[in-house]
């Protein structure tokens, strides 16, 4: 009976729909991240900026985060804890979006860049906080599904943004503001409301997390156990292999989608709206499939096999796109499914490699390396396409995926040689966790 | 000595890729005392390209108005092989003189002849931004039609060299408001004596039996047409009877290594089904909106299908072709319009520049092959994980077997103690 109480966090002490609150934590951030894309032509006209200044709104978000989300993760582990961390970074997100909107209101692009920078510091570290929360609450239970749901919500946030920002702008500009940029500023402020909503979610989670800590009598982290920045050196090989898989896979999906529109127009002769449809298939399918696959992976366990499956599947999709004229709907749909599988299966593995006191830092590192990879490869991919064409670009992406595949296979082998902890089936994992918690109980009784 | 010659051959084989090599000689304004010849205005280039078993004669000129490139394939006789061309006679107004301007010496037999003539240029105002010349009829938008036989060209010899013939327009004639002058229209013919790939986009592969044609429009006053787009009418002629059809064959390829973003190549064949013995005009459906050619300034090229030349037979008779073909009406000839642009690319007026490259040649049109880089990367990229999986799997199986073996020994030990 007592064992059961330790297991179930979502009992009378906390409502189970807290999963939703957790997913909405970064909804505001994902919604506002793609505001520039949704309002691209409007921004370029209203602010009278060039295409490269416009792209700067994205650069100011991503380049600082190559390093900063590592520190964000470390701060979550060492200084703030996940509760304060989530609240602080939500504040950054909100403040950043407000600055961004204010910059548009007064037509100062430098202020908008500052806003995006602040927004970025908050946004990426908020993801790290969200991942840490998820592991803290759902490890050993529905962790894969929760990660899948988080992915789903991020896509939904992005899609909602793409679909409603333009109509809102039309509405606001019809109100007769003197300058176009004033209307733009007002619309962006509306985006800030989404961020405030996410801030409220952070506060709600903080309340319930503190309460659960109190009820379940979770021990405070002592200073010996707290992470030091030098501890990063001692992260196991399996963690770094996981990072390689993360980078190798993501750089073959997102930069590809960034360049996909013209590829579909030129190779298959699609018109722009059809090409757009095919291109966004990955996002649409992953929004629906991630939680489903997450649930499935929770049932079966064996995460590393799923990671390998997702990678091999994506290799197949890129091969189809590169070497055949088969309708890209097939390849992109499969890619959406494969991406859902990988995203749901990959991130929870970190929780089994790294101690819970180092989890924020670990996720911070993974995210930082991922951001660096995406930023660099986006530029490289553009250069490859301009000089050598799409076939060579696809071959390049295949090579990246092969690197991820090699890392995944090595991960399995390294892990298998150490007893195969990471690739347990769900049943084996539950047995192991029960064993651990029993030993933990005994230890407490003996002390 | 042997070593030196080995090195020389080794280097030579790198410089010249596989493919036959020819030797070329170029004559400007043949039949005239000097190269600069007023009577032959705007000038004629005659290139003799000698191969092992045959000779290709190129006659490139805009005399008469329509710019033309005529290619004649003859045998290689022991004696005289050069055609006797008198450019003064070609340029004369007298029809009989024009007829006797090109004379084949005895022993020279024509094996095949073909050529391309550019006849007209259409400018239309693409108000609906469809980039489709067939979308409009004569009344639905503003048109300007430029007949090349009214054009005046600058002296060919001014910018041409032995393997590079340049035609620049002087004026578009009295009919139209003077929209074309100086460098507005440029035709450049590259001649080759070996096989290789062009260094300029679209990096078409050439051989010793082909010539590449760059067509450039720039700095043209399009008048009131703010969304002006162009159509270039071209005629391809082949020494076959008129009942023989020609066709444009478009081949799709997954490989866009050489022309990033372009996955098609089109071949206009004079002898479909018998390409090895016919002529072709090859192009990739891409043109460039800036002189520094790049993928970012590329846009589409389309054709309007092959039609008979009843409207432009007069143009053909005004061109140098009249001097070679005894009766142009008895020769296989078809026309098409090359249109430049794609919807939403801003049209010609955005950059006021459009440049397109095509290739005219004899034999089967060269086709691109996937390079060894692609094959290498794929085999390495996929091969390595497979090898690791095999060895890794073997390693895991072996480890499991030895672990089991140890356990069995321990069991045995215990039983003896008891």
PDB file of N, CA, C and O in Angstrom, chain A residues 112-177:
ATOM      1  N   UNK A 112      13.678  46.104 -31.097  1.00  0.00           N
ATOM      2  CA  UNK A 112      13.085  44.818 -31.446  1.00  0.00           C
ATOM      3  C   UNK A 112      14.126  43.711 -31.334  1.00  0.00           C
ATOM      4  O   UNK A 112      13.835  42.615 -30.851  1.00  0.00           O
ATOM      5  N   UNK A 113      15.345  44.000 -31.783  1.00  0.00           N
ATOM      6  CA  UNK A 113      16.406  42.998 -31.672  1.00  0.00           C
ATOM      7  C   UNK A 113      16.718  42.681 -30.217  1.00  0.00           C
ATOM      8  O   UNK A 113      16.900  41.527 -29.841  1.00  0.00           O
ATOM      9  N   UNK A 114      16.740  43.738 -29.380  1.00  0.00           N
ATOM     10  CA  UNK A 114      16.959  43.521 -27.942  1.00  0.00           C
ATOM     11  C   UNK A 114      15.858  42.630 -27.392  1.00  0.00           C
ATOM     12  O   UNK A 114      16.103  41.688 -26.626  1.00  0.00           O
ATOM     13  N   UNK A 115      14.610  42.939 -27.805  1.00  0.00           N
ATOM     14  CA  UNK A 115      13.465  42.151 -27.353  1.00  0.00           C
ATOM     15  C   UNK A 115      13.622  40.686 -27.725  1.00  0.00           C
ATOM     16  O   UNK A 115      13.398  39.785 -26.910  1.00  0.00           O
ATOM     17  N   UNK A 116      14.036  40.407 -28.972  1.00  0.00           N
ATOM     18  CA  UNK A 116      14.201  39.024 -29.420  1.00  0.00           C
ATOM     19  C   UNK A 116      15.310  38.332 -28.628  1.00  0.00           C
ATOM     20  O   UNK A 116      15.215  37.156 -28.324  1.00  0.00           O
ATOM     21  N   UNK A 117      16.344  39.083 -28.306  1.00  0.00           N
ATOM     22  CA  UNK A 117      17.453  38.521 -27.545  1.00  0.00           C
ATOM     23  C   UNK A 117      16.976  38.094 -26.157  1.00  0.00           C
ATOM     24  O   UNK A 117      17.220  36.964 -25.726  1.00  0.00           O
ATOM     25  N   UNK A 118      16.272  39.009 -25.484  1.00  0.00           N
ATOM     26  CA  UNK A 118      15.751  38.695 -24.141  1.00  0.00           C
ATOM     27  C   UNK A 118      14.764  37.531 -24.229  1.00  0.00           C
ATOM     28  O   UNK A 118      14.788  36.607 -23.418  1.00  0.00           O
ATOM     29  N   UNK A 119      13.906  37.602 -25.241  1.00  0.00           N
ATOM     30  CA  UNK A 119      12.932  36.546 -25.474  1.00  0.00           C
ATOM     31  C   UNK A 119      13.642  35.207 -25.636  1.00  0.00           C
ATOM     32  O   UNK A 119      13.209  34.190 -25.102  1.00  0.00           O
ATOM     33  N   UNK A 120      14.755  35.224 -26.352  1.00  0.00           N
ATOM     34  CA  UNK A 120      15.499  33.996 -26.609  1.00  0.00           C
ATOM     35  C   UNK A 120      16.094  33.412 -25.351  1.00  0.00           C
ATOM     36  O   UNK A 120      16.029  32.206 -25.123  1.00  0.00           O
ATOM     37  N   UNK A 121      16.677  34.288 -24.516  1.00  0.00           N
ATOM     38  CA  UNK A 121      17.251  33.801 -23.261  1.00  0.00           C
ATOM     39  C   UNK A 121      16.193  33.047 -22.483  1.00  0.00           C
ATOM     40  O   UNK A 121      16.418  31.956 -21.971  1.00  0.00           O
ATOM     41  N   UNK A 122      14.993  33.643 -22.426  1.00  0.00           N
ATOM     42  CA  UNK A 122      13.912  33.008 -21.680  1.00  0.00           C
ATOM     43  C   UNK A 122      13.409  31.755 -22.357  1.00  0.00           C
ATOM     44  O   UNK A 122      13.242  30.715 -21.721  1.00  0.00           O
ATOM     45  N   UNK A 123      13.195  31.839 -23.667  1.00  0.00           N
ATOM     46  CA  UNK A 123      12.521  30.768 -24.381  1.00  0.00           C
ATOM     47  C   UNK A 123      13.227  29.435 -24.304  1.00  0.00           C
ATOM     48  O   UNK A 123      12.636  28.406 -23.970  1.00  0.00           O
ATOM     49  N   UNK A 124      14.506  29.446 -24.633  1.00  0.00           N
ATOM     50  CA  UNK A 124      15.238  28.186 -24.670  1.00  0.00           C
ATOM     51  C   UNK A 124      15.413  27.609 -23.280  1.00  0.00           C
ATOM     52  O   UNK A 124      15.249  26.402 -23.064  1.00  0.00           O
ATOM     53  N   UNK A 125      15.730  28.456 -22.301  1.00  0.00           N
ATOM     54  CA  UNK A 125      15.907  27.955 -20.938  1.00  0.00           C
ATOM     55  C   UNK A 125      14.584  27.478 -20.369  1.00  0.00           C
ATOM     56  O   UNK A 125      14.554  26.568 -19.537  1.00  0.00           O
ATOM     57  N   UNK A 126      13.484  28.084 -20.821  1.00  0.00           N
ATOM     58  CA  UNK A 126      12.167  27.624 -20.384  1.00  0.00           C
ATOM     59  C   UNK A 126      11.931  26.191 -20.853  1.00  0.00           C
ATOM     60  O   UNK A 126      11.356  25.376 -20.121  1.00  0.00           O
ATOM     61  N   UNK A 127      12.396  25.871 -22.064  1.00  0.00           N
ATOM     62  CA  UNK A 127      12.287  24.495 -22.556  1.00  0.00           C
ATOM     63  C   UNK A 127      13.047  23.543 -21.653  1.00  0.00           C
ATOM     64  O   UNK A 127      12.587  22.435 -21.360  1.00  0.00           O
ATOM     65  N   UNK A 128      14.230  23.983 -21.225  1.00  0.00           N
ATOM     66  CA  UNK A 128      15.029  23.155 -20.328  1.00  0.00           C
ATOM     67  C   UNK A 128      14.263  22.930 -19.022  1.00  0.00           C
ATOM     68  O   UNK A 128      14.192  21.803 -18.508  1.00  0.00           O
ATOM     69  N   UNK A 129      13.637  24.013 -18.512  1.00  0.00           N
ATOM     70  CA  UNK A 129      12.858  23.884 -17.275  1.00  0.00           C
ATOM     71  C   UNK A 129      11.691  22.919 -17.473  1.00  0.00           C
ATOM     72  O   UNK A 129      11.397  22.082 -16.618  1.00  0.00           O
ATOM     73  N   UNK A 130      11.064  23.041 -18.638  1.00  0.00           N
ATOM     74  CA  UNK A 130       9.917  22.183 -18.921  1.00  0.00           C
ATOM     75  C   UNK A 130      10.332  20.717 -18.949  1.00  0.00           C
ATOM     76  O   UNK A 130       9.648  19.845 -18.415  1.00  0.00           O
ATOM     77  N   UNK A 131      11.473  20.449 -19.588  1.00  0.00           N
ATOM     78  CA  UNK A 131      11.968  19.067 -19.635  1.00  0.00           C
ATOM     79  C   UNK A 131      12.284  18.547 -18.237  1.00  0.00           C
ATOM     80  O   UNK A 131      11.977  17.394 -17.901  1.00  0.00           O
ATOM     81  N   UNK A 132      12.882  19.407 -17.438  1.00  0.00           N
ATOM     82  CA  UNK A 132      13.249  18.998 -16.079  1.00  0.00           C
ATOM     83  C   UNK A 132      11.999  18.695 -15.243  1.00  0.00           C
ATOM     84  O   UNK A 132      11.937  17.705 -14.511  1.00  0.00           O
ATOM     85  N   UNK A 133      11.000  19.579 -15.362  1.00  0.00           N
ATOM     86  CA  UNK A 133       9.711  19.343 -14.703  1.00  0.00           C
ATOM     87  C   UNK A 133       9.141  17.993 -15.107  1.00  0.00           C
ATOM     88  O   UNK A 133       8.692  17.197 -14.268  1.00  0.00           O
ATOM     89  N   UNK A 134       9.122  17.733 -16.413  1.00  0.00           N
ATOM     90  CA  UNK A 134       8.504  16.517 -16.932  1.00  0.00           C
ATOM     91  C   UNK A 134       9.149  15.286 -16.325  1.00  0.00           C
ATOM     92  O   UNK A 134       8.466  14.359 -15.880  1.00  0.00           O
ATOM     93  N   UNK A 135      10.495  15.291 -16.280  1.00  0.00           N
ATOM     94  CA  UNK A 135      11.189  14.133 -15.727  1.00  0.00           C
ATOM     95  C   UNK A 135      10.877  13.992 -14.237  1.00  0.00           C
ATOM     96  O   UNK A 135      10.598  12.908 -13.736  1.00  0.00           O
ATOM     97  N   UNK A 136      10.877  15.151 -13.552  1.00  0.00           N
ATOM     98  CA  UNK A 136      10.646  15.096 -12.103  1.00  0.00           C
ATOM     99  C   UNK A 136       9.295  14.462 -11.798  1.00  0.00           C
ATOM    100  O   UNK A 136       9.146  13.713 -10.837  1.00  0.00           O
ATOM    101  N   UNK A 137       8.300  14.758 -12.627  1.00  0.00           N
ATOM    102  CA  UNK A 137       6.948  14.300 -12.315  1.00  0.00           C
ATOM    103  C   UNK A 137       6.604  12.962 -12.945  1.00  0.00           C
ATOM    104  O   UNK A 137       5.802  12.211 -12.402  1.00  0.00           O
ATOM    105  N   UNK A 138       7.178  12.676 -14.113  1.00  0.00           N
ATOM    106  CA  UNK A 138       6.657  11.540 -14.844  1.00  0.00           C
ATOM    107  C   UNK A 138       7.665  10.446 -15.142  1.00  0.00           C
ATOM    108  O   UNK A 138       7.374   9.541 -15.908  1.00  0.00           O
ATOM    109  N   UNK A 139       8.859  10.513 -14.523  1.00  0.00           N
ATOM    110  CA  UNK A 139       9.816   9.477 -14.852  1.00  0.00           C
ATOM    111  C   UNK A 139       9.319   8.133 -14.367  1.00  0.00           C
ATOM    112  O   UNK A 139       8.832   8.000 -13.247  1.00  0.00           O
ATOM    113  N   UNK A 140       9.467   7.140 -15.233  1.00  0.00           N
ATOM    114  CA  UNK A 140       9.031   5.807 -14.845  1.00  0.00           C
ATOM    115  C   UNK A 140       7.574   5.561 -15.169  1.00  0.00           C
ATOM    116  O   UNK A 140       7.089   4.448 -15.034  1.00  0.00           O
ATOM    117  N   UNK A 141       6.870   6.594 -15.615  1.00  0.00           N
ATOM    118  CA  UNK A 141       5.458   6.386 -15.930  1.00  0.00           C
ATOM    119  C   UNK A 141       5.174   6.803 -17.362  1.00  0.00           C
ATOM    120  O   UNK A 141       5.473   6.061 -18.289  1.00  0.00           O
ATOM    121  N   UNK A 142       4.619   7.986 -17.542  1.00  0.00           N
ATOM    122  CA  UNK A 142       4.244   8.365 -18.909  1.00  0.00           C
ATOM    123  C   UNK A 142       5.213   9.378 -19.491  1.00  0.00           C
ATOM    124  O   UNK A 142       4.823  10.285 -20.224  1.00  0.00           O
ATOM    125  N   UNK A 143       6.495   9.213 -19.195  1.00  0.00           N
ATOM    126  CA  UNK A 143       7.445  10.261 -19.592  1.00  0.00           C
ATOM    127  C   UNK A 143       7.485  10.454 -21.106  1.00  0.00           C
ATOM    128  O   UNK A 143       7.484  11.577 -21.599  1.00  0.00           O
ATOM    129  N   UNK A 144       7.521   9.339 -21.842  1.00  0.00           N
ATOM    130  CA  UNK A 144       7.589   9.459 -23.297  1.00  0.00           C
ATOM    131  C   UNK A 144       6.369  10.183 -23.847  1.00  0.00           C
ATOM    132  O   UNK A 144       6.468  11.023 -24.734  1.00  0.00           O
ATOM    133  N   UNK A 145       5.201   9.842 -23.284  1.00  0.00           N
ATOM    134  CA  UNK A 145       3.997  10.477 -23.794  1.00  0.00           C
ATOM    135  C   UNK A 145       3.996  11.973 -23.463  1.00  0.00           C
ATOM    136  O   UNK A 145       3.561  12.797 -24.270  1.00  0.00           O
ATOM    137  N   UNK A 146       4.485  12.311 -22.276  1.00  0.00           N
ATOM    138  CA  UNK A 146       4.535  13.725 -21.887  1.00  0.00           C
ATOM    139  C   UNK A 146       5.443  14.505 -22.826  1.00  0.00           C
ATOM    140  O   UNK A 146       5.112  15.605 -23.277  1.00  0.00           O
ATOM    141  N   UNK A 147       6.627  13.907 -23.143  1.00  0.00           N
ATOM    142  CA  UNK A 147       7.504  14.590 -24.097  1.00  0.00           C
ATOM    143  C   UNK A 147       6.807  14.742 -25.440  1.00  0.00           C
ATOM    144  O   UNK A 147       6.921  15.769 -26.117  1.00  0.00           O
ATOM    145  N   UNK A 148       6.090  13.690 -25.834  1.00  0.00           N
ATOM    146  CA  UNK A 148       5.353  13.760 -27.087  1.00  0.00           C
ATOM    147  C   UNK A 148       4.305  14.865 -27.057  1.00  0.00           C
ATOM    148  O   UNK A 148       4.157  15.626 -28.020  1.00  0.00           O
ATOM    149  N   UNK A 149       3.610  14.970 -25.935  1.00  0.00           N
ATOM    150  CA  UNK A 149       2.588  16.013 -25.803  1.00  0.00           C
ATOM    151  C   UNK A 149       3.205  17.400 -25.857  1.00  0.00           C
ATOM    152  O   UNK A 149       2.646  18.315 -26.467  1.00  0.00           O
ATOM    153  N   UNK A 150       4.367  17.544 -25.182  1.00  0.00           N
ATOM    154  CA  UNK A 150       5.023  18.851 -25.194  1.00  0.00           C
ATOM    155  C   UNK A 150       5.353  19.270 -26.623  1.00  0.00           C
ATOM    156  O   UNK A 150       5.169  20.416 -27.022  1.00  0.00           O
ATOM    157  N   UNK A 151       5.854  18.291 -27.400  1.00  0.00           N
ATOM    158  CA  UNK A 151       6.168  18.565 -28.795  1.00  0.00           C
ATOM    159  C   UNK A 151       4.918  18.978 -29.548  1.00  0.00           C
ATOM    160  O   UNK A 151       4.909  19.946 -30.304  1.00  0.00           O
ATOM    161  N   UNK A 152       3.846  18.238 -29.284  1.00  0.00           N
ATOM    162  CA  UNK A 152       2.567  18.512 -29.919  1.00  0.00           C
ATOM    163  C   UNK A 152       2.140  19.951 -29.683  1.00  0.00           C
ATOM    164  O   UNK A 152       1.785  20.672 -30.602  1.00  0.00           O
ATOM    165  N   UNK A 153       2.193  20.361 -28.433  1.00  0.00           N
ATOM    166  CA  UNK A 153       1.752  21.698 -28.083  1.00  0.00           C
ATOM    167  C   UNK A 153       2.618  22.766 -28.721  1.00  0.00           C
ATOM    168  O   UNK A 153       2.136  23.838 -29.090  1.00  0.00           O
ATOM    169  N   UNK A 154       3.925  22.472 -28.831  1.00  0.00           N
ATOM    170  CA  UNK A 154       4.792  23.474 -29.439  1.00  0.00           C
ATOM    171  C   UNK A 154       4.404  23.669 -30.897  1.00  0.00           C
ATOM    172  O   UNK A 154       4.364  24.788 -31.406  1.00  0.00           O
ATOM    173  N   UNK A 155       4.065  22.561 -31.567  1.00  0.00           N
ATOM    174  CA  UNK A 155       3.656  22.668 -32.969  1.00  0.00           C
ATOM    175  C   UNK A 155       2.340  23.403 -33.091  1.00  0.00           C
ATOM    176  O   UNK A 155       2.136  24.215 -33.989  1.00  0.00           O
ATOM    177  N   UNK A 156       1.409  23.066 -32.174  1.00  0.00           N
ATOM    178  CA  UNK A 156       0.101  23.722 -32.206  1.00  0.00           C
ATOM    179  C   UNK A 156       0.268  25.219 -32.018  1.00  0.00           C
ATOM    180  O   UNK A 156      -0.342  26.017 -32.724  1.00  0.00           O
ATOM    181  N   UNK A 157       1.156  25.585 -31.054  1.00  0.00           N
ATOM    182  CA  UNK A 157       1.403  27.006 -30.809  1.00  0.00           C
ATOM    183  C   UNK A 157       1.879  27.706 -32.061  1.00  0.00           C
ATOM    184  O   UNK A 157       1.405  28.775 -32.433  1.00  0.00           O
ATOM    185  N   UNK A 158       2.832  27.048 -32.751  1.00  0.00           N
ATOM    186  CA  UNK A 158       3.373  27.623 -33.974  1.00  0.00           C
ATOM    187  C   UNK A 158       2.301  27.758 -35.047  1.00  0.00           C
ATOM    188  O   UNK A 158       2.181  28.782 -35.712  1.00  0.00           O
ATOM    189  N   UNK A 159       1.498  26.715 -35.216  1.00  0.00           N
ATOM    190  CA  UNK A 159       0.477  26.719 -36.264  1.00  0.00           C
ATOM    191  C   UNK A 159      -0.592  27.759 -35.988  1.00  0.00           C
ATOM    192  O   UNK A 159      -1.013  28.481 -36.898  1.00  0.00           O
ATOM    193  N   UNK A 160      -1.038  27.822 -34.715  1.00  0.00           N
ATOM    194  CA  UNK A 160      -2.040  28.830 -34.351  1.00  0.00           C
ATOM    195  C   UNK A 160      -1.515  30.208 -34.708  1.00  0.00           C
ATOM    196  O   UNK A 160      -2.207  31.037 -35.293  1.00  0.00           O
ATOM    197  N   UNK A 161      -0.230  30.432 -34.377  1.00  0.00           N
ATOM    198  CA  UNK A 161       0.406  31.715 -34.692  1.00  0.00           C
ATOM    199  C   UNK A 161       0.335  32.000 -36.188  1.00  0.00           C
ATOM    200  O   UNK A 161      -0.088  33.064 -36.619  1.00  0.00           O
ATOM    201  N   UNK A 162       0.718  30.996 -36.995  1.00  0.00           N
ATOM    202  CA  UNK A 162       0.749  31.193 -38.442  1.00  0.00           C
ATOM    203  C   UNK A 162      -0.623  31.550 -38.985  1.00  0.00           C
ATOM    204  O   UNK A 162      -0.745  32.308 -39.940  1.00  0.00           O
ATOM    205  N   UNK A 163      -1.658  31.001 -38.346  1.00  0.00           N
ATOM    206  CA  UNK A 163      -2.991  31.170 -38.923  1.00  0.00           C
ATOM    207  C   UNK A 163      -3.735  32.386 -38.432  1.00  0.00           C
ATOM    208  O   UNK A 163      -4.598  32.888 -39.133  1.00  0.00           O
ATOM    209  N   UNK A 164      -3.431  32.856 -37.205  1.00  0.00           N
ATOM    210  CA  UNK A 164      -4.263  33.952 -36.710  1.00  0.00           C
ATOM    211  C   UNK A 164      -3.587  35.309 -36.717  1.00  0.00           C
ATOM    212  O   UNK A 164      -4.251  36.328 -36.606  1.00  0.00           O
ATOM    213  N   UNK A 165      -2.278  35.352 -36.828  1.00  0.00           N
ATOM    214  CA  UNK A 165      -1.607  36.651 -36.715  1.00  0.00           C
ATOM    215  C   UNK A 165      -1.967  37.585 -37.864  1.00  0.00           C
ATOM    216  O   UNK A 165      -2.194  38.770 -37.674  1.00  0.00           O
ATOM    217  N   UNK A 166      -1.989  37.061 -39.084  1.00  0.00           N
ATOM    218  CA  UNK A 166      -2.346  37.906 -40.223  1.00  0.00           C
ATOM    219  C   UNK A 166      -3.758  38.459 -40.111  1.00  0.00           C
ATOM    220  O   UNK A 166      -3.963  39.668 -40.246  1.00  0.00           O
ATOM    221  N   UNK A 167      -4.765  37.589 -39.849  1.00  0.00           N
ATOM    222  CA  UNK A 167      -6.125  38.131 -39.681  1.00  0.00           C
ATOM    223  C   UNK A 167      -6.198  39.159 -38.554  1.00  0.00           C
ATOM    224  O   UNK A 167      -6.892  40.169 -38.693  1.00  0.00           O
ATOM    225  N   UNK A 168      -5.490  38.922 -37.456  1.00  0.00           N
ATOM    226  CA  UNK A 168      -5.514  39.901 -36.365  1.00  0.00           C
ATOM    227  C   UNK A 168      -4.927  41.220 -36.846  1.00  0.00           C
ATOM    228  O   UNK A 168      -5.436  42.297 -36.533  1.00  0.00           O
ATOM    229  N   UNK A 169      -3.854  41.125 -37.634  1.00  0.00           N
ATOM    230  CA  UNK A 169      -3.245  42.350 -38.145  1.00  0.00           C
ATOM    231  C   UNK A 169      -4.211  43.107 -39.039  1.00  0.00           C
ATOM    232  O   UNK A 169      -4.307  44.329 -38.974  1.00  0.00           O
ATOM    233  N   UNK A 170      -4.940  42.354 -39.885  1.00  0.00           N
ATOM    234  CA  UNK A 170      -5.923  43.015 -40.754  1.00  0.00           C
ATOM    235  C   UNK A 170      -6.945  43.748 -39.910  1.00  0.00           C
ATOM    236  O   UNK A 170      -7.346  44.880 -40.220  1.00  0.00           O
ATOM    237  N   UNK A 171      -7.372  43.078 -38.835  1.00  0.00           N
ATOM    238  CA  UNK A 171      -8.368  43.671 -37.944  1.00  0.00           C
ATOM    239  C   UNK A 171      -7.845  44.959 -37.311  1.00  0.00           C
ATOM    240  O   UNK A 171      -8.508  45.995 -37.315  1.00  0.00           O
ATOM    241  N   UNK A 172      -6.628  44.874 -36.779  1.00  0.00           N
ATOM    242  CA  UNK A 172      -6.063  46.025 -36.066  1.00  0.00           C
ATOM    243  C   UNK A 172      -5.775  47.180 -37.022  1.00  0.00           C
ATOM    244  O   UNK A 172      -6.038  48.346 -36.714  1.00  0.00           O
ATOM    245  N   UNK A 173      -5.263  46.848 -38.207  1.00  0.00           N
ATOM    246  CA  UNK A 173      -4.920  47.942 -39.110  1.00  0.00           C
ATOM    247  C   UNK A 173      -6.169  48.624 -39.635  1.00  0.00           C
ATOM    248  O   UNK A 173      -6.126  49.771 -40.081  1.00  0.00           O
ATOM    249  N   UNK A 174      -7.303  47.903 -39.532  1.00  0.00           N
ATOM    250  CA  UNK A 174      -8.563  48.534 -39.914  1.00  0.00           C
ATOM    251  C   UNK A 174      -9.039  49.569 -38.901  1.00  0.00           C
ATOM    252  O   UNK A 174      -9.980  50.322 -39.161  1.00  0.00           O
ATOM    253  N   UNK A 175      -8.376  49.614 -37.732  1.00  0.00           N
ATOM    254  CA  UNK A 175      -8.799  50.558 -36.708  1.00  0.00           C
ATOM    255  C   UNK A 175      -8.243  51.942 -36.931  1.00  0.00           C
ATOM    256  O   UNK A 175      -8.434  52.830 -36.101  1.00  0.00           O
ATOM    257  N   UNK A 176      -7.481  52.090 -37.991  1.00  0.00           N
ATOM    258  CA  UNK A 176      -7.093  53.443 -38.383  1.00  0.00           C
ATOM    259  C   UNK A 176      -5.955  54.054 -37.598  1.00  0.00           C
ATOM    260  O   UNK A 176      -5.983  55.235 -37.269  1.00  0.00           O
ATOM    261  N   UNK A 177      -4.936  53.239 -37.265  1.00  0.00           N
ATOM    262  CA  UNK A 177      -3.756  53.840 -36.656  1.00  0.00           C
ATOM    263  C   UNK A 177      -2.991  54.603 -37.727  1.00  0.00           C
ATOM    264  O   UNK A 177      -3.028  54.292 -38.890  1.00  0.00           O
TER     265      UNK A 177
END
